[in-house]
Short mmCIF file of C-alpha atoms in Angstrom, two decimals:
data_model
loop_
_atom_site.label_atom_id
_atom_site.label_comp_id
_atom_site.label_asym_id
_atom_site.label_seq_id
_atom_site.Cartn_x
_atom_site.Cartn_y
_atom_site.Cartn_z
CA PHE A 1045 -55.72 42.22 35.24
CA ALA A 1046 -54.19 39.12 35.46
CA GLY A 1047 -51.69 40.85 38.07
CA LEU A 1048 -54.09 41.47 40.60
CA ALA A 1049 -55.04 37.81 40.90
CA ASP A 1050 -52.36 37.44 42.80
CA VAL A 1051 -52.69 40.13 45.12
CA SER A 1052 -53.80 39.44 48.70
CA ILE A 1053 -55.19 41.73 51.43
CA SER A 1054 -54.64 40.84 54.79
CA GLU A 1055 -55.06 43.18 57.69
CA ASP A 1056 -51.80 42.65 59.34
CA ILE A 1057 -49.47 42.29 56.23
CA PRO A 1058 -48.88 45.61 54.11
CA VAL A 1059 -50.14 45.43 50.59
CA GLU A 1060 -47.53 45.21 48.22
CA GLY A 1061 -46.76 44.31 44.53
CA GLU A 1062 -47.42 46.05 41.32
CA ILE A 1063 -50.32 46.39 39.46
CA THR A 1064 -49.87 45.87 35.95
CA VAL A 1065 -51.74 47.16 33.04
CA PRO A 1066 -52.13 45.10 29.87
CA VAL A 1067 -49.80 47.18 27.28
CA GLY A 1068 -51.92 46.15 24.23
CA SER A 1069 -51.41 43.18 21.64
CA ARG A 1070 -48.08 44.52 20.93
CA SER A 1071 -46.36 42.91 23.78
CA PRO A 1072 -48.36 39.96 25.04
CA ASP A 1073 -45.81 38.48 26.84
CA GLU A 1074 -45.07 41.19 28.69
CA ASP A 1075 -45.44 40.96 32.30
CA TYR A 1076 -43.37 43.81 33.58
CA SER A 1077 -43.69 47.29 33.66
CA THR A 1078 -41.73 49.08 31.12
CA LEU A 1079 -41.60 52.42 33.41
CA ASP A 1080 -38.32 51.26 35.00
CA GLU A 1081 -36.22 50.23 31.81
CA PRO A 1082 -33.46 52.44 30.45
CA VAL A 1083 -34.88 54.66 27.27
CA ARG A 1084 -32.44 53.15 25.31
CA ASP A 1085 -34.56 50.09 25.56
CA THR A 1086 -37.73 51.86 24.75
CA ILE A 1087 -36.31 53.69 21.97
CA MET A 1088 -34.74 50.12 20.54
CA ARG A 1089 -37.45 48.05 20.67
CA ASP A 1090 -39.44 50.76 18.61
CA LEU A 1091 -36.70 51.36 16.29
CA LYS A 1092 -36.46 47.56 15.98
CA ALA A 1093 -40.08 47.00 15.11
CA VAL A 1094 -39.95 49.80 12.20
CA GLY A 1095 -36.76 48.28 11.05
CA LYS A 1096 -38.21 44.75 10.82
CA LYS A 1097 -40.94 46.26 8.97
CA PHE A 1098 -38.60 47.70 6.52
CA VAL A 1099 -37.11 44.47 6.19
CA HIS A 1100 -40.63 42.86 5.34
CA VAL A 1101 -41.39 45.75 2.86
CA MET A 1102 -38.01 45.04 0.80
CA TYR A 1103 -38.49 41.12 0.68
CA PRO A 1104 -42.28 40.94 0.52
CA LYS A 1105 -43.68 37.57 2.01
CA LYS A 1106 -47.07 36.98 2.71
CA SER A 1107 -46.64 37.29 6.39
CA SER A 1108 -49.20 38.96 8.45
CA ALA A 1109 -46.12 40.72 10.70
CA LEU A 1110 -46.96 44.38 9.07
CA LEU A 1111 -50.76 43.75 9.24
CA ARG A 1112 -51.10 42.79 12.75
CA ASP A 1113 -48.68 45.31 14.61
CA TRP A 1114 -48.98 48.43 12.71
CA ASP A 1115 -47.32 51.58 13.49
CA LEU A 1116 -47.27 55.02 12.04
CA TRP A 1117 -43.38 55.65 12.71
CA GLY A 1118 -42.05 54.17 9.49
CA PRO A 1119 -44.34 56.11 7.33
CA LEU A 1120 -43.91 59.23 8.75
CA VAL A 1121 -40.28 58.91 8.77
CA LEU A 1122 -40.25 58.06 4.75
CA CYS A 1123 -43.04 60.74 3.90
CA VAL A 1124 -40.78 63.68 6.03
CA SER A 1125 -37.60 62.62 4.35
CA LEU A 1126 -39.13 62.40 0.80
CA ALA A 1127 -40.72 65.52 1.12
CA LEU A 1128 -37.51 66.90 2.50
CA MET A 1129 -35.60 65.58 -0.57
CA LEU A 1130 -38.02 66.90 -3.07
CA GLN A 1131 -37.11 70.49 -2.18
CA GLY A 1132 -34.52 72.77 -3.46
CA GLY A 1133 -36.12 71.91 -6.99
CA SER A 1134 -35.42 74.52 -10.01
CA ALA A 1135 -38.23 77.10 -9.90
CA ASP A 1136 -38.07 80.06 -12.03
CA SER A 1137 -41.28 81.44 -10.12
CA LYS A 1138 -42.69 79.75 -7.36
CA ASP A 1139 -45.31 78.25 -9.67
CA ASP A 1140 -43.05 76.62 -12.25
CA GLY A 1141 -40.96 74.36 -9.75
CA GLY A 1142 -41.65 71.25 -8.07
CA PRO A 1143 -44.14 70.39 -5.32
CA GLN A 1144 -43.58 72.01 -2.07
CA PHE A 1145 -43.15 70.15 0.91
CA ALA A 1146 -46.86 70.31 2.03
CA GLU A 1147 -47.79 69.62 -1.46
CA VAL A 1148 -45.91 66.09 -1.50
CA PHE A 1149 -46.71 65.65 2.58
CA VAL A 1150 -50.41 66.15 1.70
CA ILE A 1151 -50.61 63.89 -1.37
CA ILE A 1152 -48.92 61.03 0.56
CA TRP A 1153 -51.25 61.14 3.53
CA PHE A 1154 -54.47 62.15 1.62
CA GLY A 1155 -53.59 59.71 -0.76
CA ALA A 1156 -53.41 56.81 1.54
CA VAL A 1157 -56.27 57.84 3.58
CA VAL A 1158 -58.28 57.94 -0.16
CA ILE A 1159 -57.07 54.45 -0.86
CA THR A 1160 -57.64 53.09 2.45
CA LEU A 1161 -61.41 54.32 2.34
CA ASN A 1162 -61.49 52.83 -1.12
CA SER A 1163 -60.64 49.66 -0.42
CA LYS A 1164 -62.78 49.54 3.10
CA LEU A 1165 -66.00 50.77 0.74
CA LEU A 1166 -65.31 48.26 -1.86
CA GLY A 1167 -65.76 45.51 1.03
CA GLY A 1168 -62.07 45.08 2.52
CA THR A 1169 -61.58 43.85 5.83
CA ILE A 1170 -58.36 45.27 6.51
CA SER A 1171 -58.74 48.02 9.28
CA PHE A 1172 -57.87 51.79 8.59
CA PHE A 1173 -54.60 52.09 10.16
CA GLN A 1174 -53.46 48.79 9.12
CA SER A 1175 -53.94 49.99 5.34
CA LEU A 1176 -52.10 53.29 6.01
CA CYS A 1177 -49.25 51.44 7.87
CA VAL A 1178 -49.01 49.16 4.80
CA LEU A 1179 -49.16 52.21 2.07
CA GLY A 1180 -46.68 54.35 4.03
CA TYR A 1181 -44.03 51.50 4.55
CA CYS A 1182 -44.10 50.53 0.92
CA VAL A 1183 -43.04 54.03 -0.09
CA LEU A 1184 -39.54 52.92 1.34
CA PRO A 1185 -38.38 51.81 -2.28
CA LEU A 1186 -39.37 55.28 -3.73
CA THR A 1187 -37.66 56.96 -1.16
CA VAL A 1188 -34.36 54.79 -1.91
CA ALA A 1189 -35.05 55.80 -5.77
CA MET A 1190 -35.32 59.52 -4.80
CA LEU A 1191 -32.10 59.02 -2.73
CA VAL A 1192 -30.23 57.49 -5.52
CA CYS A 1193 -31.77 59.94 -8.21
CA ARG A 1194 -29.97 63.02 -6.03
CA LEU A 1195 -26.89 60.99 -5.93
CA VAL A 1196 -26.64 60.65 -9.88
CA LEU A 1197 -27.62 64.24 -10.42
CA LEU A 1198 -25.15 65.42 -8.04
CA ALA A 1199 -22.90 63.56 -11.04
CA GLY A 1200 -24.43 65.24 -14.02
CA SER A 1201 -27.94 66.36 -15.57
CA GLY A 1202 -27.56 64.68 -19.29
CA THR A 1203 -29.46 61.98 -20.92
CA ILE A 1204 -27.39 59.24 -19.38
CA SER A 1205 -28.29 60.05 -16.14
CA PHE A 1206 -31.84 60.60 -16.94
CA ILE A 1207 -31.82 57.36 -18.45
CA ILE A 1208 -30.18 55.86 -15.12
CA ARG A 1209 -32.94 57.44 -12.98
CA LEU A 1210 -35.44 56.52 -15.58
CA ILE A 1211 -34.79 52.80 -14.43
CA VAL A 1212 -34.17 53.08 -11.03
CA VAL A 1213 -37.88 54.85 -10.59
CA VAL A 1214 -39.58 52.57 -12.76
CA ALA A 1215 -37.92 49.57 -10.93
CA MET A 1216 -38.97 51.05 -7.55
CA PHE A 1217 -42.13 51.70 -8.62
CA GLY A 1218 -42.92 48.42 -9.73
CA TRP A 1219 -41.37 47.17 -6.18
CA SER A 1220 -43.67 49.31 -4.16
CA THR A 1221 -46.50 48.27 -6.15
CA LEU A 1222 -45.66 44.83 -6.03
CA ALA A 1223 -45.11 45.14 -2.13
CA SER A 1224 -48.35 46.69 -1.31
CA THR A 1225 -50.38 44.24 -3.30
CA ALA A 1226 -48.80 41.47 -1.74
CA PHE A 1227 -50.19 42.47 1.60
CA LEU A 1228 -53.26 44.17 0.85
CA ALA A 1229 -54.55 41.76 -1.69
CA ASP A 1230 -55.74 39.19 0.48
CA SER A 1231 -57.96 41.26 2.49
CA GLN A 1232 -59.96 41.92 -0.65
CA PRO A 1233 -63.41 40.59 -2.15
CA PRO A 1234 -61.79 38.30 -4.76
CA ASN A 1235 -63.78 39.91 -7.96
CA ARG A 1236 -62.67 43.34 -6.97
CA LYS A 1237 -59.02 43.03 -6.45
CA ALA A 1238 -58.54 44.84 -9.67
CA LEU A 1239 -60.50 47.84 -8.51
CA VAL A 1240 -58.46 47.84 -5.35
CA VAL A 1241 -54.93 47.61 -6.64
CA TYR A 1242 -55.52 50.11 -9.54
CA PRO A 1243 -55.72 53.16 -7.07
CA ILE A 1244 -52.56 51.92 -5.22
CA PHE A 1245 -50.81 51.91 -8.65
CA LEU A 1246 -52.06 55.35 -9.24
CA PHE A 1247 -50.72 56.62 -6.15
CA TYR A 1248 -47.34 55.12 -6.55
CA PHE A 1249 -47.05 56.19 -10.24
CA VAL A 1250 -48.13 60.05 -9.23
CA ILE A 1251 -45.07 59.82 -6.44
CA SER A 1252 -42.85 58.45 -9.19
CA TRP A 1253 -43.48 60.84 -11.65
CA MET A 1254 -42.52 63.60 -8.73
CA ILE A 1255 -39.20 61.84 -7.76
CA LEU A 1256 -38.45 61.35 -11.85
CA THR A 1257 -39.17 65.18 -12.37
CA PHE A 1258 -37.04 66.52 -9.65
CA THR A 1259 -34.39 68.96 -11.53
CA PRO A 1260 -32.19 70.60 -9.04
CA GLN A 1261 -31.48 74.40 -9.00
CA MET B 1182 -128.76 38.42 -0.83
CA ALA B 1183 -127.21 35.38 0.37
CA ALA B 1184 -126.61 34.09 3.64
CA PRO B 1185 -123.19 35.45 5.12
CA GLY B 1186 -121.84 32.22 5.65
CA GLU B 1187 -122.27 31.49 1.89
CA LEU B 1188 -120.81 34.47 1.09
CA ARG B 1189 -117.63 34.11 2.70
CA PHE B 1190 -117.68 30.68 1.03
CA GLN B 1191 -117.95 32.17 -2.43
CA GLU B 1192 -115.45 34.58 -1.61
CA PHE B 1193 -112.77 32.19 -1.06
CA GLU B 1194 -113.86 30.00 -4.09
CA ALA B 1195 -113.28 33.19 -6.45
CA ALA B 1196 -110.06 34.23 -4.77
CA ALA B 1197 -108.60 30.51 -5.17
CA GLU B 1198 -109.70 30.38 -8.76
CA LEU B 1199 -107.83 33.91 -9.35
CA LEU B 1200 -104.41 32.24 -7.31
CA SER B 1201 -104.70 29.04 -9.46
CA ALA B 1202 -105.29 30.89 -12.95
CA THR B 1203 -101.79 32.97 -12.26
CA PRO B 1204 -99.64 30.61 -9.91
CA ASP B 1205 -96.60 32.50 -10.78
CA ALA B 1206 -98.03 35.93 -10.05
CA THR B 1207 -95.70 38.28 -8.39
CA THR B 1208 -95.48 41.96 -7.28
CA PRO B 1209 -93.13 43.61 -9.58
CA ARG B 1210 -90.38 45.71 -8.06
CA ALA B 1211 -89.03 48.55 -9.12
CA GLY B 1212 -86.18 48.35 -11.75
CA GLU B 1213 -87.16 44.70 -12.43
CA GLN B 1214 -87.22 43.62 -16.10
CA ARG B 1215 -89.66 41.03 -17.18
CA PRO B 1216 -88.92 39.03 -19.95
CA GLY B 1217 -90.99 39.66 -23.21
CA HIS B 1218 -91.23 43.45 -22.44
CA ALA B 1219 -87.52 44.57 -23.04
CA ALA B 1220 -89.42 46.92 -25.95
CA VAL B 1221 -91.86 48.51 -23.81
CA ASP B 1222 -89.82 49.02 -20.96
CA VAL B 1223 -89.02 52.27 -21.34
CA GLU B 1224 -92.33 53.75 -20.52
CA PRO B 1225 -92.89 51.94 -17.29
CA GLU B 1226 -89.48 52.33 -16.16
CA ASP B 1227 -90.27 56.13 -16.97
CA ALA B 1228 -93.43 56.19 -15.08
CA GLU B 1229 -91.78 54.47 -12.12
CA PRO B 1230 -88.72 56.38 -11.27
CA PRO B 1231 -90.58 59.52 -9.40
CA GLY B 1232 -91.30 56.82 -6.55
CA ASP B 1233 -87.93 55.70 -6.77
CA ASP B 1234 -86.53 59.23 -7.21
CA SER B 1235 -87.97 60.34 -3.97
CA ASP B 1236 -86.64 57.34 -1.81
CA ARG B 1237 -83.28 57.83 -3.01
CA THR B 1238 -83.51 61.82 -2.77
CA GLU B 1239 -84.78 61.13 0.65
CA LEU B 1240 -81.63 59.36 1.49
CA LEU B 1241 -79.26 61.77 -0.58
CA GLY B 1242 -80.74 64.70 0.83
CA GLY B 1243 -80.08 63.61 4.52
CA GLN B 1244 -83.23 65.71 5.79
CA ARG B 1245 -85.84 63.17 6.65
CA GLN B 1246 -83.42 60.12 7.56
CA PRO B 1247 -80.24 61.67 9.13
CA ARG B 1248 -79.32 58.66 10.57
CA SER B 1249 -78.80 56.34 7.53
CA PHE B 1250 -76.66 59.21 5.98
CA TRP B 1251 -73.99 59.11 8.35
CA THR B 1252 -73.31 55.47 8.67
CA PHE B 1253 -70.50 54.07 6.90
CA GLU B 1254 -72.65 51.48 5.16
CA TYR B 1255 -74.72 53.86 3.35
CA TYR B 1256 -71.96 54.77 1.48
CA GLN B 1257 -70.62 51.22 1.04
CA ALA B 1258 -73.88 50.92 -1.43
CA PHE B 1259 -72.22 53.22 -3.85
CA PHE B 1260 -69.13 50.95 -4.19
CA ASP B 1261 -71.11 47.81 -4.91
CA VAL B 1262 -69.76 46.92 -8.30
CA ASP B 1263 -66.96 44.22 -9.15
CA THR B 1264 -64.11 44.65 -11.57
CA GLN B 1265 -65.91 43.19 -14.42
CA GLN B 1266 -69.15 45.75 -14.11
CA VAL B 1267 -66.89 48.58 -14.19
CA LEU B 1268 -65.23 47.30 -17.13
CA GLU B 1269 -68.26 46.88 -19.10
CA ARG B 1270 -69.43 50.35 -17.95
CA ILE B 1271 -66.32 51.97 -19.42
CA LYS B 1272 -67.00 50.15 -22.40
CA GLY B 1273 -70.83 51.18 -22.64
CA SER B 1274 -69.82 54.90 -22.24
CA VAL B 1275 -67.78 55.12 -25.37
CA THR B 1276 -70.09 53.07 -27.68
CA PRO B 1277 -73.35 55.02 -28.35
CA LEU B 1278 -75.61 52.16 -29.54
CA PRO B 1279 -79.28 53.91 -30.12
CA GLY B 1280 -81.27 51.44 -28.59
CA LYS B 1281 -79.39 51.07 -25.62
CA ASN B 1282 -79.74 54.06 -22.83
CA PHE B 1283 -76.37 54.12 -20.60
CA VAL B 1284 -78.66 54.58 -17.57
CA ARG B 1285 -80.84 51.69 -17.99
CA HIS B 1286 -78.64 49.14 -19.80
CA ARG B 1287 -75.36 49.72 -18.29
CA LEU B 1288 -76.35 51.31 -14.64
CA ARG B 1289 -79.65 49.30 -13.75
CA ASN B 1290 -80.29 51.23 -10.71
CA ASN B 1291 -76.94 50.23 -9.28
CA PRO B 1292 -74.88 53.26 -9.62
CA ASP B 1293 -71.70 53.77 -8.43
CA LEU B 1294 -69.31 56.46 -7.16
CA TYR B 1295 -66.24 54.24 -8.19
CA GLY B 1296 -66.11 54.98 -11.76
CA PRO B 1297 -66.71 58.62 -11.58
CA PHE B 1298 -63.96 59.42 -9.05
CA TRP B 1299 -61.44 57.44 -10.07
CA ILE B 1300 -61.87 58.12 -14.10
CA CYS B 1301 -61.83 61.71 -12.92
CA ALA B 1302 -58.46 61.07 -10.90
CA THR B 1303 -56.66 59.24 -13.54
CA LEU B 1304 -57.95 61.97 -16.02
CA VAL B 1305 -56.60 64.71 -13.89
CA PHE B 1306 -53.12 63.00 -13.50
CA ALA B 1307 -53.01 61.99 -17.52
CA LEU B 1308 -53.56 65.96 -18.20
CA ALA B 1309 -50.79 66.86 -15.70
CA VAL B 1310 -48.36 64.45 -16.71
CA SER B 1311 -48.74 64.44 -20.58
CA GLY B 1312 -49.06 68.03 -20.61
CA ASN B 1313 -46.01 68.64 -18.63
CA LEU B 1314 -44.18 66.14 -20.98
CA SER B 1315 -45.16 67.88 -24.09
CA HIS B 1316 -43.35 70.93 -23.02
CA LEU B 1317 -39.94 68.62 -23.25
CA THR B 1318 -40.56 69.22 -27.30
CA GLU B 1319 -39.53 72.97 -26.62
CA LYS B 1320 -36.45 71.95 -25.80
CA ARG B 1321 -35.96 71.00 -29.59
CA THR B 1322 -36.60 74.61 -30.82
CA SER B 1323 -34.78 76.53 -28.05
CA PRO B 1324 -31.76 74.91 -26.49
CA ALA B 1325 -31.70 77.18 -23.76
CA TYR B 1326 -35.02 76.03 -22.21
CA ARG B 1327 -34.83 74.61 -18.96
CA TYR B 1328 -37.36 72.01 -18.05
CA SER B 1329 -39.65 72.77 -14.75
CA PRO B 1330 -42.26 70.19 -13.51
CA HIS B 1331 -44.87 72.85 -13.35
CA PHE B 1332 -46.54 70.76 -10.47
CA HIS B 1333 -49.20 73.29 -9.95
CA THR B 1334 -50.91 72.17 -13.13
CA VAL B 1335 -51.96 69.19 -10.86
CA THR B 1336 -53.97 71.58 -8.68
CA ILE B 1337 -55.66 73.16 -11.58
CA ALA B 1338 -56.61 70.37 -13.51
CA ALA B 1339 -57.81 68.50 -10.30
CA THR B 1340 -60.40 72.01 -9.80
CA LEU B 1341 -61.31 71.86 -13.27
CA ILE B 1342 -62.46 68.25 -13.74
CA TYR B 1343 -63.85 67.60 -10.58
CA CYS B 1344 -65.96 70.63 -10.94
CA TYR B 1345 -67.18 69.46 -14.22
CA ALA B 1346 -67.69 65.98 -13.11
CA TRP B 1347 -69.76 67.32 -10.21
CA LEU B 1348 -71.59 70.76 -10.98
CA VAL B 1349 -72.49 70.14 -14.18
CA PRO B 1350 -74.26 66.93 -13.35
CA LEU B 1351 -75.90 68.84 -10.74
CA ALA B 1352 -77.01 71.74 -12.70
CA LEU B 1353 -78.59 69.06 -15.45
CA TRP B 1354 -79.95 66.76 -12.63
CA GLY B 1355 -81.88 70.06 -11.16
CA PHE B 1356 -82.86 71.42 -14.63
CA LEU B 1357 -84.50 67.81 -15.43
CA ARG B 1358 -86.25 67.56 -12.11
CA TRP B 1359 -87.50 71.29 -12.35
CA ARG B 1360 -89.11 70.45 -15.66
CA GLN B 1361 -90.81 67.07 -14.24
CA SER B 1362 -93.70 68.57 -13.89
CA ARG B 1363 -93.88 69.35 -17.94
CA GLY B 1364 -93.54 65.61 -18.57
CA ALA B 1365 -89.74 65.24 -18.77
CA GLY B 1366 -88.43 62.32 -16.69
CA ALA B 1367 -85.25 62.48 -14.86
CA TYR B 1368 -82.78 60.08 -13.17
CA THR B 1369 -81.18 60.62 -9.88
CA PHE B 1370 -78.60 62.79 -9.14
CA LEU B 1371 -76.31 59.82 -8.67
CA GLU B 1372 -77.37 58.21 -11.77
CA THR B 1373 -76.42 61.44 -13.56
CA VAL B 1374 -73.11 62.12 -11.64
CA CYS B 1375 -72.42 58.30 -12.77
CA VAL B 1376 -73.03 58.89 -16.54
CA TYR B 1377 -70.80 62.00 -16.50
CA GLY B 1378 -68.17 60.28 -14.85
CA TYR B 1379 -68.08 57.16 -17.07
CA SER B 1380 -68.28 59.44 -20.12
CA LEU B 1381 -65.12 61.11 -18.99
CA SER B 1382 -63.28 57.88 -19.56
CA ALA B 1383 -62.81 58.55 -23.22
CA TYR B 1384 -60.57 61.25 -22.69
CA VAL B 1385 -58.10 59.48 -20.76
CA PRO B 1386 -56.48 57.83 -23.95
CA ALA B 1387 -56.83 60.92 -25.90
CA ALA B 1388 -54.84 62.89 -23.14
CA VAL B 1389 -52.26 60.42 -23.20
CA LEU B 1390 -51.90 60.30 -26.97
CA TRP B 1391 -51.67 63.93 -27.29
CA LEU B 1392 -48.27 63.94 -26.80
CA ILE B 1393 -47.62 63.21 -30.24
CA PRO B 1394 -46.59 66.34 -31.78
CA ALA B 1395 -48.77 66.34 -35.09
CA ALA B 1396 -51.33 68.67 -35.04
CA TRP B 1397 -54.10 66.99 -37.15
CA LEU B 1398 -53.56 63.89 -35.03
CA GLN B 1399 -54.76 65.76 -31.98
CA TRP B 1400 -57.61 67.33 -33.43
CA LEU B 1401 -58.40 63.96 -35.31
CA LEU B 1402 -58.37 62.12 -31.31
CA LEU B 1403 -59.99 65.29 -30.04
CA ALA B 1404 -62.80 64.84 -32.75
CA VAL B 1405 -63.30 61.23 -32.15
CA ALA B 1406 -63.15 60.89 -28.19
CA ALA B 1407 -65.64 64.01 -27.64
CA LEU B 1408 -67.90 62.63 -30.51
CA LEU B 1409 -68.29 59.07 -28.60
CA SER B 1410 -68.90 60.41 -25.33
CA ALA B 1411 -71.01 63.02 -26.10
CA SER B 1412 -73.02 61.23 -28.16
CA VAL B 1413 -73.65 58.32 -25.51
CA LEU B 1414 -74.73 61.46 -23.07
CA ALA B 1415 -76.87 62.89 -25.73
CA LEU B 1416 -78.45 59.28 -26.10
CA THR B 1417 -79.05 58.89 -22.33
CA PHE B 1418 -80.67 62.66 -21.85
CA TRP B 1419 -82.39 62.45 -25.16
CA PRO B 1420 -85.47 59.82 -23.89
CA LEU B 1421 -85.78 62.26 -20.81
CA VAL B 1422 -86.32 65.67 -22.60
CA ARG B 1423 -88.20 64.36 -25.62
CA ALA B 1424 -91.52 64.45 -23.83
CA ASP B 1425 -90.97 68.19 -22.93
CA GLY B 1426 -91.33 69.72 -26.36
CA ARG B 1427 -88.80 69.78 -29.12
CA ALA B 1428 -86.86 73.01 -28.60
CA THR B 1429 -86.34 72.38 -25.15
CA ALA B 1430 -84.83 68.83 -25.87
CA LEU B 1431 -82.64 70.11 -28.67
CA ALA B 1432 -81.40 73.01 -26.72
CA VAL B 1433 -80.67 70.52 -23.40
CA VAL B 1434 -79.03 67.90 -25.64
CA ALA B 1435 -77.01 70.95 -27.61
CA ALA B 1436 -76.02 72.23 -24.10
CA VAL B 1437 -74.70 69.12 -22.71
CA VAL B 1438 -72.66 68.17 -25.96
CA SER B 1439 -71.01 71.43 -26.40
CA LEU B 1440 -69.82 71.77 -22.80
CA HIS B 1441 -68.57 68.32 -23.21
CA ALA B 1442 -66.70 69.25 -26.21
CA LEU B 1443 -65.65 72.58 -24.69
CA LEU B 1444 -63.84 70.80 -21.54
CA ALA B 1445 -61.93 68.89 -24.38
CA VAL B 1446 -60.87 71.49 -26.18
CA GLY B 1447 -60.04 73.89 -23.25
CA CYS B 1448 -57.78 70.97 -21.64
CA LYS B 1449 -55.87 70.66 -24.87
CA LEU B 1450 -55.20 74.21 -25.28
CA TYR B 1451 -54.36 74.74 -21.73
CA PHE B 1452 -52.15 71.98 -20.53
CA TYR B 1453 -50.53 70.93 -23.86
CA GLN B 1454 -47.74 72.59 -25.80
CA GLN B 1455 -49.10 73.50 -29.07
CA PRO B 1456 -47.04 71.84 -31.78
CA PRO B 1457 -44.82 74.29 -33.60
CA SER B 1458 -46.99 74.32 -36.82
CA ALA B 1459 -50.37 75.04 -35.14
CA GLY B 1460 -50.05 78.47 -34.37
CA PRO B 1461 -51.97 79.47 -31.25
CA ALA B 1462 -50.02 80.64 -28.30
CA PRO B 1463 -50.09 78.61 -25.12
CA SER B 1464 -51.07 80.60 -22.14
CA PRO B 1465 -49.50 81.78 -18.91
CA PRO B 1466 -48.37 78.92 -17.21
CA HIS B 1467 -45.95 78.37 -19.72
CA THR B 1468 -43.95 81.54 -20.09
CA THR B 1469 -40.36 81.28 -19.59
CA PRO B 1470 -38.32 84.32 -19.38
CA GLY B 1471 -35.75 85.02 -22.57
CA ALA B 1472 -36.43 84.94 -25.99
CA GLU B 1473 -38.71 81.84 -25.56
CA GLY B 1474 -40.90 83.94 -23.62
CA LEU B 1475 -41.44 86.64 -26.01
CA ARG B 1476 -42.37 83.90 -28.71
CA SER B 1477 -45.07 82.47 -26.13
CA ARG B 1478 -46.47 86.21 -25.55
CA VAL B 1479 -46.84 87.16 -29.19
CA PRO B 1480 -50.51 86.54 -29.99
CA GLN B 1481 -50.46 84.68 -33.20
CA LEU B 1482 -52.95 83.85 -35.93
CA PRO B 1483 -53.53 79.95 -36.86
CA GLY B 1484 -51.61 78.81 -39.53
CA VAL B 1485 -49.06 82.01 -39.56
CA ASN B 1486 -45.64 81.94 -38.36
CA VAL B 1487 -44.35 84.33 -36.78
CA SER B 1488 -40.38 84.69 -36.79
CA LEU B 1489 -38.48 86.46 -34.22
CA PRO B 1490 -34.94 87.60 -34.24
CA GLY B 1491 -33.06 84.76 -32.52
CA THR B 1492 -35.36 81.97 -32.74
CA HIS B 1493 -35.67 79.51 -35.95
CA PRO B 1494 -39.30 79.26 -37.26
CA ALA B 1495 -40.13 75.60 -37.75
CA ARG B 1496 -41.39 75.40 -41.55
#
C-alpha cells in the first residue's frame, strides 16, 4: 500500500490518483497497474518467464531463479505435449498398447506430487510448488527426446533407428536427472541427498521408458 | 517411636545414602539398551511393548488424538532416516542371522515408511519393465511378432505389490495382537509393514535378472531370493509366536514363508515370457493374434514341447 501514502485528502480538491496493489514477489519493481497495458505485453511477459526457465533447464547452473519465480505453465505445456505425442501408439486391443493420455498425465503429475511430498517429509526446505515447478520443467529434455524419436520413427523402425532412439533417450534422461538434481539438491539435508535423488531418478526413468517403447501404428 | 523431627532427619539420610550408592542411576526409557544386557534384552523388551504399542496405536488409530494425526509433523516422524540407515536396513533384510531380529536389531524403534514405499515402487516398475522386455525374445521364434508396450501391466503390478505389502502385514499384525492375550508378543503395525517392505528388496535384482532366458537360472534366482527374504521374515516373527505354542508358531511362520514364495512365483509366471524350453504357457495378457496366439493358448505340460504347424519348436 505504498501508493496510498502519496494520496492526500483535502476537502476542496477532488481526490485523484491510483490505488496500487502489490502484484507479489514476481514483480517487485512494478509500480503501475498492469490493467492498461496491451494484451501482447501481458502474454509476452509470461512467455518470456517460461522461456527463461526453459533455458535454465537446458543449461543448468545453480541459480535460484527457477526456484524463486515458480510457475506451472511450463510443466503443463510440456506434460500435455508429451502426452499428446505418446498417443497413436500401436495397439491390437486397447489393453496391449502404450499408455493412454490420462495415464501419462496422471503419472507425471502424481509422480511429481509424490516426489515433492517425499522430499518434504525427509526434511527438505523447498516449498511444494517450487518443487513441482522444477520437476515439471526438467521434463523438457525428455519432451525433446520424444520429438526426436517420432522424427526418427518416420524414417524407419529397424534396429538402427532403435539404437539412435536409445542413445537419445538415455542422454536426455541423464540430462533431466542432472538438471533437477542441480536445482533440488541444495535444499535437502546433507545425509539424505541420495534418498531424495533416487525417486527423481525413478520418475524420469519411467518417463524415458514410456518414450523408448513408443511404437507407431 | 522417635520424635517427628528425628524421623524426618533419618529419612533424608537414608535417601542420601541410596543416592550415593548408585550415583548414575537413570530411569530406563523404552527401547534403550544397557551395555552388558544385550543377551537378555529380548525378554524385557518384549515385556515393554504393550505400553509402547498402545502409545503408537493411539497415534496410529487416530481415535484419541485426532489433532496429531492430521498434522504434517506426525508423518515426518516416519521418514526420519538417513541414507546410510536405509542401506543398512536393505542389507539386513537379505542376510538372515539367527541371533539378530530385524525389528530389534535394525529398526530399533525407528520404523520408517520410506523404505517400504520406494522399494515397492521400484519392484513394480522393475517387474513391468523387465517383464515387457522378456517378451522381446518371442521375436526370435516368430518374426511376425509385433512389439507392444503392454502398459497395463504397470497397473496390475502396482496393485499386486502394494496390496501384498500392506494387507498381509495388516493381517499378520491383527492376528498377533489377537493372540497377544495368550502370550505371543506383537510389533507395532508400522514395524510389521517396515519388515515386509524391506524384505521385498530381495526381489528387485531377481526381477531384473529374470530377463536372462535360461530356465534353470530363473528358478535358481527365485529360490535364492525367496529363501533369503523369507528366512529373515521367519526369524523376525519366530520369537513372537514361540510363546504361543508350537503348533501355532509353526503355522504362522509357514504361512508367512509360503505367501512370500507364492508372490515370487506368481510374479515370475504372470509377468514374464517363459523361456521356450520351459513349457508352461503364459497367461492372457500376452496373447497375440495369429499362430503365435494359438501356441500361447494351447495348454502345455512342463517339459513337453508341443509343435504346431507353422511354428518351429525350440529344441
